[in-house]
Coordinates of C-alpha atoms and ligand atoms in Angstrom, one line a residue:
M283 CA 22.6 -17.7 8.7
T284 CA 24.2 -15.7 5.9
S285 CA 24.0 -12.1 4.8
V286 CA 23.4 -11.2 1.1
E287 CA 25.1 -8.3 -0.5
L288 CA 24.1 -7.0 -4.0
A289 CA 26.2 -4.4 -5.7
G290 CA 25.3 -2.7 -9.0
I291 CA 23.3 -5.6 -10.4
Q292 CA 22.3 -5.0 -14.0
K293 CA 20.3 -7.5 -16.2
S294 CA 18.7 -6.9 -19.6
F295 CA 16.7 -9.2 -21.8
G296 CA 17.2 -7.7 -25.3
S297 CA 15.9 -4.2 -25.0
V298 CA 14.1 -4.9 -21.6
K299 CA 16.1 -3.7 -18.6
A300 CA 14.9 -6.1 -16.0
L301 CA 17.4 -5.0 -13.3
D302 CA 18.8 -1.5 -13.4
G303 CA 21.5 -1.1 -10.7
I304 CA 20.3 -3.0 -7.6
N305 CA 22.3 -2.3 -4.4
L306 CA 21.2 -4.0 -1.3
A307 CA 22.6 -5.4 2.0
I308 CA 20.3 -8.0 3.5
H309 CA 21.3 -8.9 7.1
D310 CA 22.1 -12.3 8.6
G311 CA 18.8 -14.0 9.6
E312 CA 16.7 -11.2 8.3
N313 CA 13.2 -11.7 6.9
F314 CA 13.4 -9.6 3.8
A315 CA 10.7 -8.8 1.2
I316 CA 11.1 -7.6 -2.3
L317 CA 7.8 -5.9 -3.2
G318 CA 6.8 -4.7 -6.7
P319 CA 4.2 -5.0 -9.5
S320 CA 4.2 -7.6 -12.2
G321 CA 7.3 -7.3 -14.5
S322 CA 9.3 -5.1 -12.1
G323 CA 12.2 -7.6 -12.0
K324 CA 11.5 -9.5 -8.8
S325 CA 11.9 -13.1 -10.1
T326 CA 14.9 -12.0 -12.1
L327 CA 16.6 -10.7 -9.0
L328 CA 15.9 -13.9 -7.1
R329 CA 17.3 -16.0 -10.0
V330 CA 20.4 -13.8 -10.1
I331 CA 20.9 -14.3 -6.3
A332 CA 20.4 -18.1 -6.7
G333 CA 22.9 -18.1 -9.6
L334 CA 20.2 -19.4 -12.1
E335 CA 20.7 -16.3 -14.1
D336 CA 24.0 -14.4 -14.7
A337 CA 23.9 -10.6 -14.2
D338 CA 25.3 -8.5 -17.0
A339 CA 27.1 -6.4 -14.3
G340 CA 27.4 -6.3 -10.6
T341 CA 28.3 -8.6 -7.8
V342 CA 26.3 -11.0 -5.6
S343 CA 28.0 -11.9 -2.3
F344 CA 27.0 -14.2 0.6
G345 CA 28.5 -13.3 3.9
G346 CA 30.9 -11.0 2.0
V347 CA 32.1 -13.8 -0.3
P348 CA 31.5 -13.1 -4.1
Q349 CA 29.4 -15.8 -5.7
S350 CA 30.3 -15.2 -9.3
N351 CA 32.3 -18.5 -9.6
V352 CA 30.0 -20.5 -7.4
P353 CA 27.5 -22.6 -9.4
P354 CA 23.8 -22.6 -8.2
H355 CA 23.9 -26.0 -6.6
L356 CA 26.9 -25.1 -4.5
R357 CA 25.4 -21.7 -3.3
D358 CA 24.1 -21.6 0.2
A359 CA 20.6 -20.7 -1.1
A360 CA 17.5 -22.7 -1.6
I361 CA 14.7 -21.4 -3.8
V362 CA 11.0 -22.0 -3.8
F363 CA 9.8 -21.1 -7.3
Q364 CA 6.8 -19.0 -8.3
H365 CA 5.4 -22.0 -10.1
F366 CA 6.8 -24.6 -7.8
A367 CA 7.0 -28.0 -9.3
L368 CA 6.6 -31.1 -7.3
Y369 CA 7.2 -34.3 -9.2
P370 CA 3.7 -35.7 -9.7
H371 CA 4.7 -39.4 -9.6
L372 CA 6.6 -39.0 -6.3
S373 CA 5.4 -38.9 -2.8
S374 CA 6.0 -35.8 -0.6
L375 CA 8.8 -37.7 1.1
E376 CA 10.5 -38.6 -2.2
N377 CA 10.0 -35.0 -3.5
I378 CA 11.8 -33.7 -0.4
T379 CA 14.6 -36.3 -0.3
L380 CA 15.3 -36.3 -4.1
G381 CA 17.2 -33.0 -4.0
L382 CA 19.0 -33.9 -0.8
R383 CA 20.3 -37.2 -2.2
H384 CA 21.2 -36.1 -5.7
G385 CA 21.8 -32.4 -5.1
L386 CA 23.6 -32.5 -1.8
G387 CA 24.7 -36.2 -2.1
L388 CA 23.3 -37.3 1.3
P389 CA 22.8 -41.0 1.9
K390 CA 19.2 -42.2 1.8
Q391 CA 18.7 -42.6 5.5
E392 CA 20.1 -39.2 6.4
A393 CA 18.0 -37.5 3.6
E394 CA 14.9 -39.2 5.1
N395 CA 15.7 -38.2 8.6
R396 CA 16.1 -34.6 7.5
A397 CA 12.8 -34.7 5.6
R398 CA 11.0 -36.1 8.6
E399 CA 12.5 -33.5 10.9
V400 CA 11.4 -30.6 8.7
A401 CA 8.0 -32.2 8.1
S402 CA 7.5 -32.5 11.8
R403 CA 8.5 -28.9 12.4
M404 CA 6.0 -27.8 9.8
Q405 CA 3.3 -30.3 11.0
V406 CA 3.0 -32.0 7.7
E407 CA 4.3 -35.5 8.6
H408 CA 0.9 -37.0 7.7
L409 CA 1.4 -35.7 4.1
L410 CA 4.8 -37.5 3.5
P411 CA 3.3 -40.6 1.9
R412 CA 1.0 -38.6 -0.4
K413 CA 1.5 -37.7 -4.0
P414 CA 0.8 -34.1 -5.2
K415 CA -2.6 -35.0 -6.7
E416 CA -3.7 -36.3 -3.3
M417 CA -3.1 -32.9 -1.6
S418 CA -4.7 -29.5 -1.6
G419 CA -2.9 -26.5 -3.1
G420 CA -2.0 -25.2 0.4
Q421 CA -0.6 -28.7 1.3
R422 CA 1.5 -28.8 -1.8
Q423 CA 2.8 -25.4 -1.1
R424 CA 3.9 -26.5 2.4
I425 CA 5.7 -29.5 0.9
A426 CA 7.5 -27.3 -1.6
L427 CA 8.6 -25.1 1.2
A428 CA 9.6 -28.2 3.3
R429 CA 11.7 -29.3 0.3
A430 CA 13.6 -26.0 0.3
L431 CA 14.0 -25.8 4.1
A432 CA 15.3 -29.4 4.2
R433 CA 18.4 -28.3 2.4
R434 CA 19.3 -26.3 5.6
S435 CA 20.6 -23.5 3.5
G436 CA 21.6 -20.2 5.1
I437 CA 19.4 -18.4 2.6
V438 CA 15.9 -19.2 1.6
L439 CA 14.5 -17.5 -1.6
L440 CA 10.8 -17.5 -2.0
D441 CA 9.2 -16.4 -5.2
E442 CA 5.5 -15.6 -4.5
P443 CA 5.1 -18.7 -2.4
L444 CA 1.5 -17.9 -1.6
S445 CA 0.0 -17.0 -5.0
G446 CA -3.1 -18.9 -5.9
L447 CA -4.1 -19.7 -2.4
D448 CA -7.4 -18.5 -0.9
A449 CA -7.2 -15.4 1.4
Q450 CA -7.6 -17.3 4.6
L451 CA -4.9 -19.8 3.9
H452 CA -2.7 -17.0 2.5
A453 CA -2.9 -15.1 5.8
V454 CA -2.1 -18.2 7.9
L455 CA 0.7 -19.4 5.7
R456 CA 2.5 -16.1 5.5
L457 CA 2.8 -15.9 9.3
E458 CA 3.8 -19.6 9.4
I459 CA 6.6 -19.1 6.8
A460 CA 7.9 -16.0 8.6
S461 CA 8.1 -17.8 12.0
L462 CA 9.5 -20.9 10.4
L463 CA 12.3 -19.0 8.8
R464 CA 13.0 -17.3 12.1
S465 CA 13.1 -20.6 13.9
V466 CA 15.6 -22.2 11.5
G467 CA 17.6 -19.0 11.6
A468 CA 17.7 -18.7 7.8
T469 CA 17.9 -15.4 5.9
G470 CA 14.6 -15.2 4.0
I471 CA 14.1 -13.3 0.9
N472 CA 10.5 -13.3 -0.1
V473 CA 9.3 -11.9 -3.4
T474 CA 5.7 -10.6 -3.7
H475 CA 3.5 -8.2 -5.4
D476 CA 1.2 -8.2 -2.3
Q477 CA 1.9 -5.4 0.1
L478 CA 0.0 -7.1 2.9
D479 CA 2.3 -10.2 2.5
A480 CA 5.4 -8.0 2.6
M481 CA 4.1 -6.0 5.6
A482 CA 3.2 -9.1 7.5
M483 CA 6.3 -11.1 6.9
A484 CA 9.2 -8.8 6.5
D485 CA 11.6 -7.0 8.9
R486 CA 12.5 -4.8 6.0
I487 CA 11.0 -4.3 2.5
A488 CA 12.6 -3.1 -0.8
V489 CA 10.0 -1.7 -3.1
I490 CA 11.1 -2.3 -6.7
N491 CA 9.7 -0.8 -9.9
H492 CA 11.2 -1.0 -13.4
G493 CA 14.2 -2.9 -12.0
R494 CA 15.1 -0.2 -9.6
I495 CA 14.7 0.1 -5.8
E496 CA 12.2 2.9 -5.1
Q497 CA 12.6 2.7 -1.3
L498 CA 14.1 0.5 1.4
G499 CA 12.7 0.4 4.9
T500 CA 10.7 -1.2 7.6
P501 CA 7.0 -1.7 6.9
D502 CA 6.2 1.2 9.3
E503 CA 8.7 3.5 7.6
L504 CA 7.3 2.8 4.2
Y505 CA 3.7 3.4 5.4
A506 CA 4.5 6.6 7.4
V507 CA 6.9 8.3 4.9
P508 CA 6.7 7.0 1.3
E509 CA 9.6 8.6 -0.4
T510 CA 8.1 8.5 -3.9
L511 CA 4.7 8.7 -5.5
F512 CA 5.0 5.1 -6.6
V513 CA 5.5 3.9 -3.0
A514 CA 2.7 6.1 -1.8
S515 CA 0.4 4.6 -4.3
F516 CA 1.6 1.0 -3.6
I517 CA 1.7 0.8 0.2
G518 CA -1.4 1.1 2.3
S519 CA -5.0 0.0 1.8
P520 CA -6.7 2.0 0.5
A521 CA -3.7 3.6 -1.2
M522 CA -2.8 7.1 -0.3
N523 CA -5.0 9.8 -1.8
L524 CA -3.0 11.7 -4.4
L525 CA -4.2 15.2 -5.2
P526 CA -2.5 17.2 -7.9
V527 CA -2.1 20.9 -7.5
D528 CA -3.1 22.5 -10.8
A529 CA 0.0 24.3 -12.0
A530 CA -1.9 27.2 -13.6
S531 CA -4.4 28.0 -10.9
A532 CA -2.4 26.6 -7.9
M533 CA -5.7 24.9 -6.9
S534 CA -6.0 21.4 -5.3
A535 CA -9.0 19.8 -3.8
F536 CA -8.0 21.6 -0.5
G537 CA -8.2 25.0 -2.1
R538 CA -5.8 27.6 -3.5
H539 CA -2.1 27.1 -2.5
R540 CA 0.9 29.3 -2.5
V541 CA 3.3 27.4 -4.6
E542 CA 6.6 28.6 -6.0
A543 CA 6.3 29.3 -9.7
G544 CA 7.3 26.3 -11.9
Q545 CA 6.8 23.7 -9.1
D546 CA 4.6 20.8 -10.2
I547 CA 3.2 19.4 -7.0
T548 CA 1.1 16.4 -6.0
L549 CA -0.3 16.3 -2.5
G550 CA -0.8 13.0 -0.6
V551 CA -3.0 12.2 2.3
R552 CA -4.0 8.8 3.8
A553 CA -7.7 7.9 4.3
E554 CA -6.8 7.2 7.9
D555 CA -5.7 10.8 8.5
L556 CA -8.9 12.3 7.2
Q557 CA -11.8 12.8 9.7
L558 CA -15.4 13.5 9.0
V559 CA -16.4 17.0 10.1
P560 CA -19.8 17.0 11.8
T561 CA -21.2 20.0 10.0
P562 CA -20.8 19.8 6.3
D563 CA -20.2 22.9 4.2
E564 CA -19.0 24.8 7.2
P565 CA -15.4 23.9 7.3
A566 CA -14.6 27.4 8.6
R567 CA -16.0 26.4 12.0
H568 CA -13.6 23.6 12.2
A569 CA -10.6 25.1 10.4
D570 CA -7.8 26.7 12.2
D571 CA -4.2 27.0 11.0
R572 CA -3.5 23.3 11.7
F573 CA -6.4 21.8 9.7
W574 CA -7.1 21.5 6.0
S575 CA -10.5 20.5 4.8
I576 CA -12.3 19.3 1.7
T577 CA -16.0 19.2 0.9
G578 CA -17.6 16.9 -1.6
T579 CA -20.4 14.5 -2.4
V580 CA -20.4 10.9 -1.0
G581 CA -19.9 8.4 -3.8
L582 CA -19.1 4.8 -2.9
V583 CA -19.2 3.4 0.6
E584 CA -17.2 0.2 1.2
P585 CA -17.9 -1.8 4.4
T586 CA -14.7 -3.3 6.0
G587 CA -16.5 -4.8 9.0
K588 CA -14.7 -2.6 11.5
D589 CA -15.4 0.7 9.8
R590 CA -16.3 2.2 6.3
V591 CA -14.1 3.4 3.5
V592 CA -16.0 6.3 1.9
Q593 CA -15.2 7.8 -1.5
L594 CA -15.9 11.5 -1.6
L595 CA -16.2 13.1 -5.0
T596 CA -14.5 16.5 -4.6
G597 CA -15.0 19.7 -6.5
T598 CA -12.1 19.0 -8.8
G599 CA -13.9 15.7 -9.8
Q600 CA -11.3 13.7 -7.9
P601 CA -12.3 10.8 -5.6
L602 CA -10.9 11.0 -2.1
A603 CA -11.1 8.0 0.3
F604 CA -11.5 8.5 4.0
R605 CA -12.4 6.1 6.9
C606 CA -15.2 6.7 9.2
E607 CA -17.1 4.8 11.9
V608 CA -20.1 2.8 10.8
A609 CA -22.6 4.8 12.8
Q610 CA -21.4 8.1 11.4
T611 CA -21.3 7.0 7.7
P612 CA -23.0 9.7 5.5
A613 CA -25.5 8.6 2.9
I614 CA -24.5 8.1 -0.7
G615 CA -25.1 11.4 -2.5
A616 CA -24.9 13.5 0.7
R617 CA -22.5 16.4 1.1
A618 CA -19.7 15.8 3.5
T619 CA -16.6 17.6 4.7
V620 CA -13.4 15.9 5.8
A621 CA -10.4 17.5 7.5
C622 CA -6.9 16.5 8.4
Q623 CA -4.0 18.0 10.2
A624 CA -1.9 20.0 7.8
S625 CA 1.2 18.1 9.0
A626 CA -0.4 14.8 7.7
V627 CA -0.3 16.1 4.1
H628 CA 2.7 14.9 2.1
A629 CA 4.0 17.0 -0.9
Y630 CA 5.6 15.3 -3.9
S631 CA 7.2 16.6 -7.0
T632 CA 5.0 15.5 -9.9
T633 CA 8.0 15.8 -12.2
D634 CA 10.2 13.2 -10.7
G635 CA 7.9 11.7 -8.0
R636 CA 10.2 12.4 -5.1
R637 CA 8.8 13.4 -1.7
L638 CA 9.6 17.0 -0.9
G639 CA 8.4 16.7 2.8
S640 CA 5.2 17.5 4.5
A641 CA 3.2 20.1 2.7
E642 CA 4.0 22.5 5.4
A643 CA 7.7 21.8 5.3
A644 CA 7.7 22.0 1.5
G645 CA 6.0 25.5 1.7
V646 CA 2.8 24.3 -0.1
L647 CA 0.6 26.3 2.3
L648 CA -3.0 27.1 1.7
E649 CA -3.3 30.7 0.4
S650 CA -5.6 31.5 3.3
E651 CA -2.8 30.4 5.7
A652 CA 0.0 31.9 3.8
F653 CA -1.4 35.4 3.8
A654 CA -3.2 35.3 7.1
Ligands
ATP925 N1 14.0 -15.0 -19.9 C1 13.5 -13.8 -20.3 N2 13.5 -13.4 -21.5 C2 13.1 -12.2 -21.9 N3 12.5 -11.3 -21.0 C3 12.4 -11.7 -19.7 C4 12.9 -13.0 -19.3 N4 12.7 -13.0 -17.9 C5 12.1 -11.9 -17.6 N5 12.0 -11.0 -18.6 C6 11.4 -9.7 -18.6 O1 12.1 -9.0 -17.6 C7 11.2 -8.2 -16.8 C8 11.1 -8.6 -15.4 O2 10.6 -9.9 -15.3 P1 10.4 -10.6 -13.9 O3 10.0 -12.0 -14.2 O4 11.7 -10.5 -13.1 O5 9.3 -9.8 -13.2 P2 8.4 -10.1 -11.9 O6 8.6 -8.8 -11.1 O7 8.9 -11.3 -11.3 O8 6.9 -10.1 -12.4 P3 5.7 -11.1 -11.9 O9 5.2 -10.4 -10.7 O10 4.7 -11.0 -13.0 O11 6.2 -12.5 -11.7 C9 9.8 -8.3 -17.5 O12 9.7 -7.3 -18.4 C10 10.0 -9.6 -18.3 O13 9.1 -9.7 -19.4
MG926 MG1 7.9 -13.1 -10.9

């Protein structure tokens, strides 16, 4: 096991700033995820950690030891690439042992013993004689992973190891990888653009955008309190509803607010926090000072199996997603009212995207409440 410390990592490619001041401390034995959209700098960060790319500035340390003078093959890190490459003319066994023999200099027998040990742990012993073209995509992925784990590095770096797999295999493999990393006691750093992968696999997640860390936290923390509009729109399925408060009229889909002059606010509320009100167009019956409501017309209805995700077209023309039970789902085109506890509404500064607090805490009260 080894911890990973990143301090002030900068990396540009010409005018593109791929990494813009990354500071991170990843604990010994932690399952860590780096989550971000395409082009956010995820692969570059992994390559810098592995030593395959030199940072323009900043320090990578393993267990407190700076790695700047340690070449990639001597670093205690194994990497599984985004487009992993198994040698097509070699069997799985040879693919796994090749790096052990030439990279780590292990004798043939010891390399094979290690390959068999990791293959047995991963339940892929039967694949050892096969060449890549004789295996499915998921099987090849497992062998690529076995090849990395066989190095017995303290740190395993995974760059989108599940991309291109079907949803079912994807869901199985991500749990398998997470438990495998735990069982070998490695520090795992998994790069992904898929929030469900990150949530399922990681003890902690760093959300990255434009080469900067937007937020660092446990999956639950990121879901409950997204600190920026970007994280709010990236974590959760469906994504958090974001409702701008019109600066001139102080109106949002909830109604008229009391907002301090000059404040540009976006409100956020999760589909899970909105509840269908039984009597549409009569929110007053339901409303008290703890509930905010929105009335609109039902647009799309998306079945999830367990419940429905309903899109409500609000008076401001903005779609709003809420969840409701199958039996209570209103018809498309019907009027419907949803309500949530005022404390469940987040307030963000539209200007810099930072979370100001709950709407109540940030003083973005509804006018009816503020002057009641
Ligand atoms: N070798 C390179 N030369 C020039 N630009 C590069 C190079 N590698 C990466 N970039 C640029 O740096 C930025 C970050 O790239 P990176 O590959 O790290 O993103 P990513 O988050 O891994 O994206 P994806 O999810 O698509 O794999 C992008 O704008 C990319 O075009
Ligand atoms: Mg990438």
